[in-house]
Amino acid sequence: MIYKKDELFIDGFKVDFLEKKFTTPFYCYSFKKLKENIIKFKKNFKKINPLICFAVKSNTNINILKEIKKFNLGADVVSAGELMKALRAGISPKKIVFSGVGKTKSEIKYAIEKKILLINAESKSEILEIEKIAKLKKKIINIGIGLNPNTDA
């Protein structure tokens, strides 16, 4: 975004033009800024070459997700709906992490069926549920476990 002579431009487009072309309110995303941010982020972590996962909850727009996929990013999802969107956008299941509290049995089952990379478990009971479903499906599932060391600042 940039102001030129009191007019707002986004990626070279006058916001006035966009406002006339589309009804308001509308969402306007900057592919240029998205690309810059991804490249900068990847550059800063180049030495360790991690799998960078975009938090789908921050933007579920399928077109944005398709662009993110082009940069070889993965997805962090918190629901079956977000998982479906990530898959529909073409993000590889092997680059999808399922996080979040309150995963239902059917969501866990769906994630296992789609052969995603990892399910982040939020409790012992969730680990046991994942184990139960995995045994029924004869699958080995990668599980992430968050630890809270209960330390003060």
Coordinates of C-alpha atoms in Angstrom, one line a residue:
M1 CA 0.0 0.0 0.0
I2 CA 1.2 3.4 -0.8
Y3 CA -0.3 6.9 -0.9
K4 CA 0.4 9.1 -3.9
K5 CA -1.1 12.6 -3.9
D6 CA -3.7 11.6 -1.3
E7 CA -4.8 8.5 -3.3
L8 CA -4.3 5.0 -2.0
F9 CA -2.7 2.4 -4.3
I10 CA -2.3 -1.3 -3.7
D11 CA 0.1 -3.1 -6.0
G12 CA -0.2 -0.3 -8.6
F13 CA -4.1 -0.3 -8.5
K14 CA -6.0 2.8 -7.3
V15 CA -8.3 1.8 -4.5
D16 CA -10.9 4.1 -6.2
F17 CA -10.7 1.9 -9.3
L18 CA -11.2 -1.3 -7.2
E19 CA -14.0 0.3 -5.3
K20 CA -15.9 1.2 -8.6
K21 CA -15.2 -2.3 -10.1
F22 CA -16.3 -4.3 -7.0
T23 CA -19.0 -3.6 -4.5
T24 CA -17.9 -2.6 -1.1
P25 CA -16.9 -3.9 1.3
F26 CA -14.4 -6.2 -0.4
Y27 CA -11.1 -7.9 0.4
C28 CA -8.0 -6.9 -1.5
Y29 CA -4.9 -9.0 -1.1
S30 CA -1.4 -8.1 -2.3
F31 CA 0.2 -11.0 -4.0
K32 CA 3.4 -8.9 -4.2
K33 CA 3.5 -8.5 -0.4
L34 CA 2.5 -12.1 0.2
K35 CA 5.4 -13.2 -2.1
E36 CA 7.8 -10.8 -0.4
N37 CA 6.9 -12.1 3.1
I38 CA 7.2 -15.8 2.1
I39 CA 10.6 -15.3 0.4
K40 CA 11.9 -13.2 3.4
F41 CA 10.7 -15.8 5.9
K42 CA 12.2 -18.7 3.9
K43 CA 15.5 -16.8 3.5
N44 CA 15.7 -16.3 7.3
F45 CA 15.3 -20.0 8.0
K46 CA 17.3 -21.3 5.0
K47 CA 20.0 -22.9 7.2
I48 CA 17.7 -25.3 8.9
N49 CA 15.3 -25.7 5.9
P50 CA 12.1 -26.3 7.9
L51 CA 8.7 -27.1 6.6
I52 CA 6.9 -23.8 6.9
C53 CA 3.2 -24.2 7.4
F54 CA 0.7 -21.4 6.8
A55 CA -2.0 -21.1 9.5
V56 CA -5.1 -21.6 7.4
K57 CA -7.3 -20.1 10.1
S58 CA -5.6 -16.8 9.4
N59 CA -7.0 -16.8 5.8
T60 CA -9.1 -19.5 4.3
N61 CA -9.4 -17.9 0.8
I62 CA -8.8 -20.8 -1.6
N63 CA -7.0 -18.6 -4.1
I64 CA -4.5 -17.4 -1.4
L65 CA -4.0 -21.0 -0.4
K66 CA -3.3 -22.0 -4.0
E67 CA -0.6 -19.2 -4.2
I68 CA 0.9 -20.3 -0.9
K69 CA 1.2 -23.9 -2.3
K70 CA 3.2 -22.5 -5.2
F71 CA 5.9 -21.5 -2.7
N72 CA 6.1 -25.1 -1.5
L73 CA 4.6 -24.2 1.9
G74 CA 2.6 -26.6 4.1
A75 CA -0.6 -25.9 6.0
D76 CA -1.5 -25.8 9.7
V77 CA -5.2 -26.6 10.1
V78 CA -7.5 -26.7 13.1
S79 CA -10.6 -28.4 11.6
A80 CA -11.7 -30.8 9.0
G81 CA -13.0 -27.9 7.0
E82 CA -9.6 -26.2 6.9
L83 CA -8.0 -29.6 6.0
M84 CA -10.4 -29.9 3.1
K85 CA -9.6 -26.4 1.9
A86 CA -5.9 -27.0 2.1
L87 CA -6.2 -30.3 0.1
R88 CA -8.5 -28.6 -2.4
A89 CA -5.9 -25.9 -2.9
G90 CA -3.4 -28.7 -3.8
I91 CA -1.3 -28.6 -0.7
S92 CA 0.3 -32.1 -0.2
P93 CA -1.1 -34.1 2.7
K94 CA 2.5 -34.7 3.7
K95 CA 2.8 -31.0 4.4
I96 CA -0.3 -30.6 6.5
V97 CA -0.3 -30.5 10.3
F98 CA -3.5 -30.7 12.3
S99 CA -3.4 -28.7 15.4
G100 CA -6.0 -27.2 17.7
V101 CA -8.1 -28.2 20.7
G102 CA -11.4 -30.1 20.5
K103 CA -10.8 -32.3 17.5
T104 CA -13.7 -34.6 17.0
K105 CA -13.4 -38.3 16.4
S106 CA -14.6 -37.9 12.8
E107 CA -12.0 -35.1 12.2
I108 CA -9.2 -37.3 13.5
K109 CA -10.4 -40.2 11.4
Y110 CA -10.6 -37.9 8.3
A111 CA -7.0 -36.6 8.9
I112 CA -5.7 -40.2 9.2
E113 CA -7.5 -41.2 6.0
K114 CA -5.9 -38.3 4.2
K115 CA -2.5 -39.4 5.4
I116 CA -1.4 -36.0 6.7
L117 CA 2.0 -35.4 8.1
L118 CA 1.2 -34.9 11.7
I119 CA -1.6 -34.5 14.3
N120 CA -0.7 -32.3 17.2
A121 CA -2.4 -33.9 20.2
E122 CA -3.7 -31.7 23.0
S123 CA -4.3 -34.3 25.7
K124 CA -3.7 -37.8 26.8
S125 CA -7.3 -38.7 25.9
E126 CA -6.7 -37.3 22.3
I127 CA -3.5 -39.4 22.0
L128 CA -5.5 -42.5 23.0
E129 CA -8.3 -41.7 20.5
I130 CA -5.7 -41.2 17.7
E131 CA -4.1 -44.5 18.7
K132 CA -7.5 -46.3 18.7
I133 CA -8.4 -45.0 15.2
A134 CA -4.9 -45.7 13.9
K135 CA -5.1 -49.3 15.1
L136 CA -8.5 -49.8 13.4
K137 CA -7.1 -48.5 10.2
K138 CA -3.8 -50.3 10.6
K139 CA -1.9 -47.0 10.2
I140 CA 1.1 -45.5 11.9
I141 CA 0.5 -41.8 12.8
N142 CA 2.9 -39.1 13.6
I143 CA 1.8 -37.3 16.7
G144 CA 3.1 -34.0 18.0
I145 CA 3.0 -33.3 21.7
G146 CA 3.2 -29.9 23.3
L147 CA 4.9 -29.6 26.7
N148 CA 4.2 -27.0 29.2
P149 CA 7.2 -26.8 31.6
N150 CA 5.1 -24.6 33.9
T151 CA 8.0 -22.1 34.4
D152 CA 7.5 -18.4 35.3
A153 CA 9.2 -15.6 33.3

